[in-house]
Coordinates of C-alpha atoms and ligand atoms in Angstrom, one line a residue:
X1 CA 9.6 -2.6 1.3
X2 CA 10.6 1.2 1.0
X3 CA 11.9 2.2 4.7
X4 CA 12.6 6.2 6.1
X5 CA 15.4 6.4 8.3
X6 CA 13.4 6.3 11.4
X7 CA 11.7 2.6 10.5
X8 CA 15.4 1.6 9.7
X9 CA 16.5 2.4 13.2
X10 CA 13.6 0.6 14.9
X11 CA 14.1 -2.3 12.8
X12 CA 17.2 -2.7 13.9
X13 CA 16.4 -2.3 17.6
X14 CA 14.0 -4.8 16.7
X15 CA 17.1 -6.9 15.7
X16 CA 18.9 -6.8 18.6
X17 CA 16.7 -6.9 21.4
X18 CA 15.1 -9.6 19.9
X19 CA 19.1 -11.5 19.9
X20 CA 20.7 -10.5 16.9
X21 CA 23.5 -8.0 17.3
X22 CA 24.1 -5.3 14.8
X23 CA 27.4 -6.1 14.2
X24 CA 26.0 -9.8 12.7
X25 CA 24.2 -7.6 10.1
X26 CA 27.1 -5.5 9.5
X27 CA 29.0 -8.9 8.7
X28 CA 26.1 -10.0 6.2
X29 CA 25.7 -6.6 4.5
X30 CA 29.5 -6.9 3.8
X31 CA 30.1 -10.3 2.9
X32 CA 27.3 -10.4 0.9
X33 CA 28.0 -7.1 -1.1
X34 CA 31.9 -8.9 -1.7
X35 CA 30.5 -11.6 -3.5
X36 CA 28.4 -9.4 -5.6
X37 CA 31.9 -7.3 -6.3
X38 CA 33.6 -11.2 -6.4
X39 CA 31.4 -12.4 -9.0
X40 CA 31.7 -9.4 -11.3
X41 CA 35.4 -8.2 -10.9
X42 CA 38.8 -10.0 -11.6
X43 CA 41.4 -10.1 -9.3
X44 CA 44.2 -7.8 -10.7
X45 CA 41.4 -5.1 -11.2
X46 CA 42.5 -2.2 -8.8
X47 CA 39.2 -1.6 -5.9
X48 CA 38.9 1.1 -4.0
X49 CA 36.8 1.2 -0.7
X50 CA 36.1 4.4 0.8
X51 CA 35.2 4.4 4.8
X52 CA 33.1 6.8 6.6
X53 CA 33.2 7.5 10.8
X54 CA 29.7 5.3 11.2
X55 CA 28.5 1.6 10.6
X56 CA 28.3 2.3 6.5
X57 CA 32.2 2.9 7.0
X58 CA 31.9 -0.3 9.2
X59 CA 30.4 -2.3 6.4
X60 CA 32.8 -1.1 4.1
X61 CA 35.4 -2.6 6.4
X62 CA 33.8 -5.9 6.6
X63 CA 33.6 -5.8 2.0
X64 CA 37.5 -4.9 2.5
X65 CA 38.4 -7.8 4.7
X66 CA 36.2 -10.3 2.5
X67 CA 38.1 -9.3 -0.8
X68 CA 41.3 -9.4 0.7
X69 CA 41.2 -12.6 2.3
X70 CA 39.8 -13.7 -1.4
X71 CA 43.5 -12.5 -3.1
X72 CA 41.9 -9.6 -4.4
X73 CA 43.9 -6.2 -4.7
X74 CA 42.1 -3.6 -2.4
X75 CA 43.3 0.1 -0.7
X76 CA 40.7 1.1 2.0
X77 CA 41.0 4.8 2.6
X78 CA 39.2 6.8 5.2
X79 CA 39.6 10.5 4.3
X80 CA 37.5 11.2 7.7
X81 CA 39.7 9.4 10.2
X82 CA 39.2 6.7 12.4
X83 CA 36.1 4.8 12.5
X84 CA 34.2 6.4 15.9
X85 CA 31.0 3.5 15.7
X86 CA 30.8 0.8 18.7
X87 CA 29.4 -1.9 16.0
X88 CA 32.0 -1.0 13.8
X89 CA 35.0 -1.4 15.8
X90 CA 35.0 -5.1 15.9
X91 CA 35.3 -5.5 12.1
X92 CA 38.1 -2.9 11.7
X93 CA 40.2 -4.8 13.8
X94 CA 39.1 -8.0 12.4
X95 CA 40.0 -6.5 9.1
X96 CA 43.6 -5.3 10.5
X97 CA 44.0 -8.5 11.1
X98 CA 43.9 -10.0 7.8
X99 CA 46.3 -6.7 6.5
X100 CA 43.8 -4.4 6.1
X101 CA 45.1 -0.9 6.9
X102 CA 43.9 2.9 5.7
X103 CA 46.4 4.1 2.7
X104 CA 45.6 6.9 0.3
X105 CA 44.6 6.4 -2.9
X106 CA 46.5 6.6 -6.0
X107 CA 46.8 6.4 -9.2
X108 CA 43.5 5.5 -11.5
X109 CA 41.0 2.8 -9.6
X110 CA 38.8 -0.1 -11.6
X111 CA 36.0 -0.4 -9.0
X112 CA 35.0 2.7 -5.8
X113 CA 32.7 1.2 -3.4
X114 CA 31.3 4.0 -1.5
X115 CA 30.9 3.7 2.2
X116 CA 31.4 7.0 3.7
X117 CA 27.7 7.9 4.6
X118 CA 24.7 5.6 4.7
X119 CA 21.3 6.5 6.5
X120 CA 23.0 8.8 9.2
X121 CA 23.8 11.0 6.6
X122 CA 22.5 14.7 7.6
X123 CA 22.2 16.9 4.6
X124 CA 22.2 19.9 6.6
X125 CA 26.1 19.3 7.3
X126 CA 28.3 20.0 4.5
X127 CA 32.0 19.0 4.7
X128 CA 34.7 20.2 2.4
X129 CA 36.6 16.6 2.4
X130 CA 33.5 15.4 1.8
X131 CA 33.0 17.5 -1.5
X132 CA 36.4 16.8 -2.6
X133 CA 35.8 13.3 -1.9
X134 CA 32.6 13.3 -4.6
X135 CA 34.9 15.3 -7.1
X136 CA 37.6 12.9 -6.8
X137 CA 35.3 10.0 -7.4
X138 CA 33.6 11.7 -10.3
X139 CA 36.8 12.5 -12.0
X140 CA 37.7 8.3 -11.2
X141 CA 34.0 7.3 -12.7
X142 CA 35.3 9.5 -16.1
X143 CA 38.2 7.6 -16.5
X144 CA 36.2 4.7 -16.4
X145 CA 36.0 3.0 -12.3
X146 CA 32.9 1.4 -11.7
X147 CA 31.0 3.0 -9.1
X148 CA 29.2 1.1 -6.2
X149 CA 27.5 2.4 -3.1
X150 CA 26.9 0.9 0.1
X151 CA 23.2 1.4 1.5
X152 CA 22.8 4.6 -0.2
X153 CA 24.8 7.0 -2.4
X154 CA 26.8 8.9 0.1
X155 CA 25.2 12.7 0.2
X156 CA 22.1 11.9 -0.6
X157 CA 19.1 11.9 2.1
X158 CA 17.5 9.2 3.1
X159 CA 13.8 10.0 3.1
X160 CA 13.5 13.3 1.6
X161 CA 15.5 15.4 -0.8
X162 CA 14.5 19.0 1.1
X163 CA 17.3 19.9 2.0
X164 CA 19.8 17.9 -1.0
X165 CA 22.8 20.4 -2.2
X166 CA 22.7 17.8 -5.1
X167 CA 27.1 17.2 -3.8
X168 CA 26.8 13.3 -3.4
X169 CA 28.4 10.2 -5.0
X170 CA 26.7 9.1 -8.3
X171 CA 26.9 5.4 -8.5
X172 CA 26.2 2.9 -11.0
X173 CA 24.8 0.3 -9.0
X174 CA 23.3 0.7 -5.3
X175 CA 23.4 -2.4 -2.9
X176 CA 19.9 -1.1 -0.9
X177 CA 20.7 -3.2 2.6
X178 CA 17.3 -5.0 3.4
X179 CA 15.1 -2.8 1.9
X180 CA 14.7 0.3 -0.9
X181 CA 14.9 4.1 0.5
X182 CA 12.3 6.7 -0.1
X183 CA 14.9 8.8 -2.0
X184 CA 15.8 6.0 -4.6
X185 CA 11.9 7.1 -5.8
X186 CA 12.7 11.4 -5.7
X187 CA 13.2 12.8 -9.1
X188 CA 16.2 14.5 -7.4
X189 CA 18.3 11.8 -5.9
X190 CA 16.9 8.4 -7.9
X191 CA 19.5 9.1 -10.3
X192 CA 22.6 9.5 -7.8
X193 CA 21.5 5.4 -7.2
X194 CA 22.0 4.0 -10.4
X195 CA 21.0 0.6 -11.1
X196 CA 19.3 -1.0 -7.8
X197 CA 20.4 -4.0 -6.3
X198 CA 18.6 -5.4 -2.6
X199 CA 20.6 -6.6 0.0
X200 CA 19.1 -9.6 1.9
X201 CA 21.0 -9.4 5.8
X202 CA 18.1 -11.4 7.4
X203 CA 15.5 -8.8 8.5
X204 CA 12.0 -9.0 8.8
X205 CA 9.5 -7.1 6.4
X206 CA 7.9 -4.4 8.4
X207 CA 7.2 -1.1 7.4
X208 CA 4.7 1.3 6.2
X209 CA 4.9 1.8 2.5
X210 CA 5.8 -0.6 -0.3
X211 CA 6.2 -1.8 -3.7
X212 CA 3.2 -2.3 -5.8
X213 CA 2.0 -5.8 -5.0
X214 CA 2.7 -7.9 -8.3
X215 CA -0.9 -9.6 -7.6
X216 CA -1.9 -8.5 -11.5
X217 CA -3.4 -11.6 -12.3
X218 CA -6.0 -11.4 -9.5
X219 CA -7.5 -8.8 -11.2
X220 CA -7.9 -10.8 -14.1
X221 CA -10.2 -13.2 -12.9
X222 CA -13.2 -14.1 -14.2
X223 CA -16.3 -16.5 -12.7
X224 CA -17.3 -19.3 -15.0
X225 CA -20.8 -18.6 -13.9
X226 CA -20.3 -15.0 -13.7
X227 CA -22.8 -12.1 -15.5
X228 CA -22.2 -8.8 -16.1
X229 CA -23.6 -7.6 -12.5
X230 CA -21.1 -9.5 -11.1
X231 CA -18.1 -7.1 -12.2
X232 CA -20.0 -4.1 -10.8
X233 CA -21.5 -0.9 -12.1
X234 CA -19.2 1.9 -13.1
X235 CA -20.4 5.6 -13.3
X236 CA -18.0 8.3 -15.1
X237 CA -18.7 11.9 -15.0
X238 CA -16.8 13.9 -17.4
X239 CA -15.9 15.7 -20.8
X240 CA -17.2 19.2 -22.0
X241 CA -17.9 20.9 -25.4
X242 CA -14.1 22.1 -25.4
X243 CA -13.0 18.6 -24.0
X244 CA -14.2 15.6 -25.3
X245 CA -11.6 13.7 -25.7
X246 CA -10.8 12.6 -21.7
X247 CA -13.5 11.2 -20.8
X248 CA -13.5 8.8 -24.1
X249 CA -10.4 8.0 -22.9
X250 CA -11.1 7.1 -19.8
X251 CA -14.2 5.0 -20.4
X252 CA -12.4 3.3 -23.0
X253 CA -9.8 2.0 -19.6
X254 CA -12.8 1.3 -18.0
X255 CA -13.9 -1.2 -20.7
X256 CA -11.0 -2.7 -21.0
X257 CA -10.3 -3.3 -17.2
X258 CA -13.5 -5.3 -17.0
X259 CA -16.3 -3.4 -15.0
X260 CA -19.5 -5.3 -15.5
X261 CA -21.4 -1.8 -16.6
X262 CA -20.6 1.6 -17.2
X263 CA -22.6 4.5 -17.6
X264 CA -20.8 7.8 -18.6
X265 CA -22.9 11.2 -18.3
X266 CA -21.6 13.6 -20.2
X267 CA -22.1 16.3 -23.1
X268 CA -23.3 16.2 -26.6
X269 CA -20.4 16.2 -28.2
X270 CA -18.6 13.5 -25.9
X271 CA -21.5 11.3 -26.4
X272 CA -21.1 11.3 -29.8
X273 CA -17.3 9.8 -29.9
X274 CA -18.4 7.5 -26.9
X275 CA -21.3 6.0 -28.8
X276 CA -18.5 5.4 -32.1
X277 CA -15.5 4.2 -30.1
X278 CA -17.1 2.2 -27.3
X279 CA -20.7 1.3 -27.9
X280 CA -20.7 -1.2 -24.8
X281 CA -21.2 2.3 -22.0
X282 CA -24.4 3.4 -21.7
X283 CA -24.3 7.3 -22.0
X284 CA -27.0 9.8 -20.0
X285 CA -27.2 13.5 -19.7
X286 CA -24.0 15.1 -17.8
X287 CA -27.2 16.8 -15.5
X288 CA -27.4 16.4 -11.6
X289 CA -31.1 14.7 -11.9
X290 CA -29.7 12.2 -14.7
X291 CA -26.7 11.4 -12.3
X292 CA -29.1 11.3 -9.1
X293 CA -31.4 8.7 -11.1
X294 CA -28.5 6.8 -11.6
X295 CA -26.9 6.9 -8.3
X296 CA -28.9 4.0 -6.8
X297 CA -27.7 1.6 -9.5
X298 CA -23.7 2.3 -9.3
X299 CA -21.2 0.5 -7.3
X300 CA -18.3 3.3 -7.7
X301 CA -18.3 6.3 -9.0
X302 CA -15.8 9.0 -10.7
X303 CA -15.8 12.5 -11.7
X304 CA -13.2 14.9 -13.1
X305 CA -11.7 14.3 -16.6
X306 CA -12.1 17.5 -18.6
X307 CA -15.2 18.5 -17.2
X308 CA -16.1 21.8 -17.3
X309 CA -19.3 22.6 -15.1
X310 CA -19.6 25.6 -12.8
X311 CA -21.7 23.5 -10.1
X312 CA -18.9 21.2 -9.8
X313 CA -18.3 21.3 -6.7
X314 CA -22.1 21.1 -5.2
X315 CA -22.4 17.2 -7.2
X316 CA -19.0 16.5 -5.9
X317 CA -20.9 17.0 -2.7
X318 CA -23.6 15.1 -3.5
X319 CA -21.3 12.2 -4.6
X320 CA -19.4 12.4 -1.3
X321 CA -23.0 12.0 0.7
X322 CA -23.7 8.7 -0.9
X323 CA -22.3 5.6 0.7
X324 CA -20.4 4.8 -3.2
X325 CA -16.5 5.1 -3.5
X326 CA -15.8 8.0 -5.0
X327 CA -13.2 9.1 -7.0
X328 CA -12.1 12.8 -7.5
X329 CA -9.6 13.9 -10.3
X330 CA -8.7 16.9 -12.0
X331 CA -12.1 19.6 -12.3
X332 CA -13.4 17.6 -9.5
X333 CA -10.3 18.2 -7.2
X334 CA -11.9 21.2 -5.4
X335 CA -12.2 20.0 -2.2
X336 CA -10.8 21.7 0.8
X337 CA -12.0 19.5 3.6
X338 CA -13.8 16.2 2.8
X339 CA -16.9 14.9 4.8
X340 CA -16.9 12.1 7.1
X341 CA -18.2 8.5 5.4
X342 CA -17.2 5.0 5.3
X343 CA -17.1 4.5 1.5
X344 CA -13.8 5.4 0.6
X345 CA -12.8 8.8 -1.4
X346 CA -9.9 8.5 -3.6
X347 CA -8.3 12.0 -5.4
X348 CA -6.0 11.2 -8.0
X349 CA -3.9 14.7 -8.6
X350 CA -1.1 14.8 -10.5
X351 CA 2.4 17.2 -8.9
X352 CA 0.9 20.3 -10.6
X353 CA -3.0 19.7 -9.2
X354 CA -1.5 18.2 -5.8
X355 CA 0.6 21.7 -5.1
X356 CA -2.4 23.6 -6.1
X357 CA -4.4 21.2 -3.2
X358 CA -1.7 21.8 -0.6
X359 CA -0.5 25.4 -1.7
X360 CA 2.7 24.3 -2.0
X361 CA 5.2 24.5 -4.9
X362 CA 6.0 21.8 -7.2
X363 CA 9.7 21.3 -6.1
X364 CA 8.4 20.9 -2.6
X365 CA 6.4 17.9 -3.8
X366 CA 8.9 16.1 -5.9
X367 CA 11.4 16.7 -2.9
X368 CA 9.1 14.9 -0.2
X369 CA 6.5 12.7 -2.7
X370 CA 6.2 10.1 0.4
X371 CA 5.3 12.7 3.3
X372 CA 3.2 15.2 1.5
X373 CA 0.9 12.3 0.0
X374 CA 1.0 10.6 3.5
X375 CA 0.4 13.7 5.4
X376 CA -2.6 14.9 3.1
X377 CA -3.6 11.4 3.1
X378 CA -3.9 11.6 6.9
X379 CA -5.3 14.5 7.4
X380 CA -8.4 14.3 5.3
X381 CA -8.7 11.0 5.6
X382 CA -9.1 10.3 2.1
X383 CA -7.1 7.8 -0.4
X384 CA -4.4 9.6 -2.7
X385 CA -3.2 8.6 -5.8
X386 CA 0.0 10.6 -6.9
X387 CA 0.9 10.6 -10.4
X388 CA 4.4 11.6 -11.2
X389 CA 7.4 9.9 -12.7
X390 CA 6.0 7.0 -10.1
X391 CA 2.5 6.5 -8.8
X392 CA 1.9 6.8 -4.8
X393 CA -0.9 5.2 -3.6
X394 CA -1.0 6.5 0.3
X395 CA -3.7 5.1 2.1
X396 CA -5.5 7.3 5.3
X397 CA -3.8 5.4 8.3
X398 CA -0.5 5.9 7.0
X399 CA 1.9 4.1 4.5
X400 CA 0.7 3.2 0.8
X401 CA 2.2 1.7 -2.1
X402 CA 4.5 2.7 -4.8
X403 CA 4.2 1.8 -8.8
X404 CA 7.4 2.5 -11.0
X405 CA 8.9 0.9 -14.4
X406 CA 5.8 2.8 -16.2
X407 CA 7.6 3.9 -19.6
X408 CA 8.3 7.7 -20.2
X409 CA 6.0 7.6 -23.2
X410 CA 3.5 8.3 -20.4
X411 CA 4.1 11.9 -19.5
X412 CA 1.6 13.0 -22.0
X413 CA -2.2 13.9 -21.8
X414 CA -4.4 11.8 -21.7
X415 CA -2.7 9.2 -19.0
X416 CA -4.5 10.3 -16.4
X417 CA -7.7 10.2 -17.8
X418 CA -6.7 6.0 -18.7
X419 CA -5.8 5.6 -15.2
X420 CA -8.8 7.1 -13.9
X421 CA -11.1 4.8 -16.0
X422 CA -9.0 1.6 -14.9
X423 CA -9.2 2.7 -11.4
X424 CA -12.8 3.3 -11.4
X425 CA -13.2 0.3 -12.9
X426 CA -11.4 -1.8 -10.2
X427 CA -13.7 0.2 -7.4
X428 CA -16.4 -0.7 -9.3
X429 CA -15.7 -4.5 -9.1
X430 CA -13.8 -4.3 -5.8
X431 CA -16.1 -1.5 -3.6
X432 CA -14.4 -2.8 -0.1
X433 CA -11.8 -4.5 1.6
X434 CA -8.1 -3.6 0.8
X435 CA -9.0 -0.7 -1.9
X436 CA -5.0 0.8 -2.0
X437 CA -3.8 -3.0 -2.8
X438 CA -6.3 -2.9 -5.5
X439 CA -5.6 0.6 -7.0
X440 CA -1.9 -0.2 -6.8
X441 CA -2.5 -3.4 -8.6
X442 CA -4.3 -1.3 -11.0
X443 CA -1.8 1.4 -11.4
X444 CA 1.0 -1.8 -11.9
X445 CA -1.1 -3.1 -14.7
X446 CA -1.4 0.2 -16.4
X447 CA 2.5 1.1 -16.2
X448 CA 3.3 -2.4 -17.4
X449 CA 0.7 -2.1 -20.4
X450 CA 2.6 1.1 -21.1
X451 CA 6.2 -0.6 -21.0
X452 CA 5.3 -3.2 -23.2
X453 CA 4.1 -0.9 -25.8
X454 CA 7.6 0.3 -26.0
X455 CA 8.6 -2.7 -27.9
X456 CA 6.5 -1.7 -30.7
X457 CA 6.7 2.2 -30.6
X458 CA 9.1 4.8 -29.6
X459 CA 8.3 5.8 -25.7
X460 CA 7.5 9.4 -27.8
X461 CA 5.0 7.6 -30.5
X462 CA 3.2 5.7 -27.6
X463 CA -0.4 7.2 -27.0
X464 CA -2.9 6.9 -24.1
X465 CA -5.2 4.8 -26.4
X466 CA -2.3 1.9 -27.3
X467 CA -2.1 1.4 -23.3
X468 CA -5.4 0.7 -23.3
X469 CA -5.8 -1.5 -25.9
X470 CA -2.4 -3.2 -24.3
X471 CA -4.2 -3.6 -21.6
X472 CA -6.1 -7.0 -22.0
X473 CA -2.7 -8.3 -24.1
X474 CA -0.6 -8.3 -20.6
X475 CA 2.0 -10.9 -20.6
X476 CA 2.4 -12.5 -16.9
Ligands
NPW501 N1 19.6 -2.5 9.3 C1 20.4 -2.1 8.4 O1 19.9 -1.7 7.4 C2 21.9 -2.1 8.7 C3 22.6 -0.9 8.3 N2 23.9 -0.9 8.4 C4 24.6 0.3 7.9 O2 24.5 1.4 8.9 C5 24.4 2.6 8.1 C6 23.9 3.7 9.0 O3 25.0 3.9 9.9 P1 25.1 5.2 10.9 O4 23.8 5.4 11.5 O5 26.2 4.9 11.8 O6 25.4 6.4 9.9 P2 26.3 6.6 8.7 O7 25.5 6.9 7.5 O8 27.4 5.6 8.6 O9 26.9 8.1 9.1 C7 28.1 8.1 9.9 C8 28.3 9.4 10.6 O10 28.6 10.4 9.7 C9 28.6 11.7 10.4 N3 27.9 12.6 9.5 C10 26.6 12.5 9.0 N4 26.3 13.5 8.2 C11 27.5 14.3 8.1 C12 27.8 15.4 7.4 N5 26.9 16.0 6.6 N6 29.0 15.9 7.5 C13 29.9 15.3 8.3 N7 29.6 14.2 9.1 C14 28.4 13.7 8.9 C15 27.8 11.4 11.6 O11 28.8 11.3 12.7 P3 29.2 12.5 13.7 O12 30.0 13.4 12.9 O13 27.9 13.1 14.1 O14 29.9 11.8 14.8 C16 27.2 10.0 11.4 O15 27.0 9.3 12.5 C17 23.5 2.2 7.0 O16 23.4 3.1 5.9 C18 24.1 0.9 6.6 O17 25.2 1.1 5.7 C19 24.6 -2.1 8.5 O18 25.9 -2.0 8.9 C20 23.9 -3.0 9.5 C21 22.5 -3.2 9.2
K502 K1 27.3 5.0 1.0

């Protein structure tokens, strides 16, 4: 699960009217992060626990008490003052109890566990303890202390990085409390986390947007008494006299991700690498007629990859009339508003095409991936797929899905034209029901295809065309 600050409030409302106080999950976030620090730390190492004002400070109370009752050698210090949250006093004096008491720090620290700010952080506030605070625990993580944070790395924003002064604790390892944060995704703040470890204080899993299901085998499966019509009909529109070399890719994916039939209309020149590199499509004239012939035959379609065709936008329109799934990428994102239809429309931008869409700058996007794909998602009504260093899959009522792990090889041409084809692929074979799971399942194949070509090639040797051919060699 991937929670904003608002979810994480009602969550725990939902906690404690339903019986379980807060300050029970205070007590499991802590003891639980303790024996994490228990397990990987030796007594005479010196810790360090930095307290905030709220219930992150609280937690790192209830981690203090826990390692001191265990013999280890701990100095709490709360460079704010006093702890001022309700749910938090009960564990301070608890922890007083068992010879816990605030003390400066000194001298040179093996472990920091950071609990000044958690998801009530407000980025808009800037403190000058605060900063001195992060330098001070920089200057300790150059010496060599290990860094931990409590929820979140103080300083940095919960759901968005908008507003982020980049002044924030960098940790080396994260303990997320029940679920991940939006910002452990933001090119921004993901690397202030470190390493990412979940917290499990006995919550339930509710929430809009989430990991990419890890159902990759499903899409695997093949009838024994299957035929090719059974895996659907794919239809790609794409390539150009200038750009051939997209659309080969994608149909390529599309083969390889197990479409029953694909047909690819494109240009002369396309055709001819097609016909040598994948003989199983069936290739037509990139014409309206020869696509309107074909229409009636298709089970999903998609149009985009390095086409170059002034009328573009009127057989996106015609696409979007038919009752087919319909996927729109790069030349083919030229819509504005999108018409009303029960077969779903899916627009797979990447940061640069997606600003373009929403006239916004890139920063803007990589600062608030979750809320402009939701928001645009929402709006039009339409399913988006946001390819960046992670993939959003945001779904029209809100929420989605998020793929990550993909290897950096990716960030090259050509990777979205694979994902297209695999995608296209899967609509083709899947046209209804839970489409986002699907395309997330679809995007966690791809990424995991690309990560295990890293253990043959270099992440900057590694092509679109080894992911596909990885694709069919996935070890589950
Ligand atoms: N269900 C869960 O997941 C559970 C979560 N739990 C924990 O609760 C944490 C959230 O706690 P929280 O809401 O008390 O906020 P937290 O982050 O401690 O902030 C504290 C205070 O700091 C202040 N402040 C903020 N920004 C500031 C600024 N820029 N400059 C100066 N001051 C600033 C502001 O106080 P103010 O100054 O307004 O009085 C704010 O109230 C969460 O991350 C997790 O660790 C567990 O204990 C239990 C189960
Ligand atoms: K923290």
């Amino acid at each position: 699960m991937i929670y904003d600050t608002q979810e994480a409030r009602q969550i725990d409302e939902w906690a404690r009217t339903s019986g379980l106080p807060l300050e029970v999950l205070m007590e499991r976030a802590g003891s639980h992060i303790a024996t994490r620090i228990k397990e990987r730390h030796r007594k005479t190492e010196r810790i360090l626990i930095l307290c905030g004002t709220g219930n992150n400070g609280g937690d790192g109370y209830v981690i203090g008490r826990e390692l001191i009752r265990d013999g280890f050698d701990v100095t709490l210090h709360a460079p704010f003052g006093e702890n001022r949250s309700d749910t938090s006093i009960v564990h301070v004096h608890y922890a007083e109890a068992f010879g816990l008491v605030t003390e400066q720090p000194c001298g040179q620290y093996d472990v920091i566990l950071d609990a000044l700010y958690g998801t009530g952080f407000d980025p808009k506030r800037m403190n000058q303890v605060f900063e001195a605070q992060c330098e001070f625990v920089s200057e300790q993580k150059r010496q060599g202390a290990r860094i931990y944070a409590v929820d979140v790395p103080s300083g940095v924003p919960t759901d968005h990085a908008t507003e982020f002064k980049e002044t924030a604790i960098r940790a080396d390892v994260t303990f997320q409390l029940h679920a991940m944060k939006r910002s452990a995704f933001l090119i921004r703040t993901a690397p202030f986390y470190g390493e990412l470890e979940t917290i499990d204080i006995g919550l339930p899993t509710f929430g809009e947007w989430r990991v990419s299901p890890k159902g990759v085998t499903a899409l695997f499966k093949r009838e024994p008494y299957g035929h090719k019509g059974t895996y659907g009909t794919a239809l790609l529109i794409g390539g150009s006299e200038t750009m051939p070399g997209s659309i080969q890719l994608a149909t390529r994916a599309a083969l390889r991700t197990g479409v029953g039939k694909l047909q690819v209309a494109t240009t002369a020149l396309a055709k001819h690498g097609i016909i040598a590199q994948a003989p199983e499509a069936m290739v037509i004239d990139q014409t309206l007629p020869a696509i309107q012939e074909m229409i009636p035959s298709v089970s999903a379609v998609g149009i985009g990859p390095g086409l170059s065709q002034e009328a573009v936008e009127t057989w996106v329109d015609y696409l979007l009339e038919s009752d087919l799934p319909v996927v729109l990428d790069a030349a083919a994102l030229v819509k504005e508003s999108y018409p009303e239809r029960t077969a779903p429309i899916i627009v797979t931008p990447h940061i640069g095409e997606f600003a373009r869409m929403t006239n916004q700058s890139v920063e803007s996007i990589q600062d608030d991936l979750f809320g402009q794909a939701t928001d645009y998602a929402i709006l039009h009504q339409v399913t988006v797929v946001l390819k960046s260093h992670v993939i959003l899959i945001a779904k029209p009522d809100g929420g989605g899905f998020v793929v990550s792990g993909a290897s950096s090889g990716l960030a090259k041409g050509g990777s979205g034209d694979t994902l297209f084809g695999i995608l296209t692929s899967l609509l083709a074979q899947h046209p209804t029901g839970d489409i986002e799971r699907k395309l997330a399942q679809g995007a966690e194949w791809y990424a995991r295809a690309s990560k295990q070509v890293e253990r043959r090639l270099h992440p900057s040797s590694l092509l679109a065309t080894d992911v596909i051919e990885e694709l069919g060699r996935l070890e589950l």
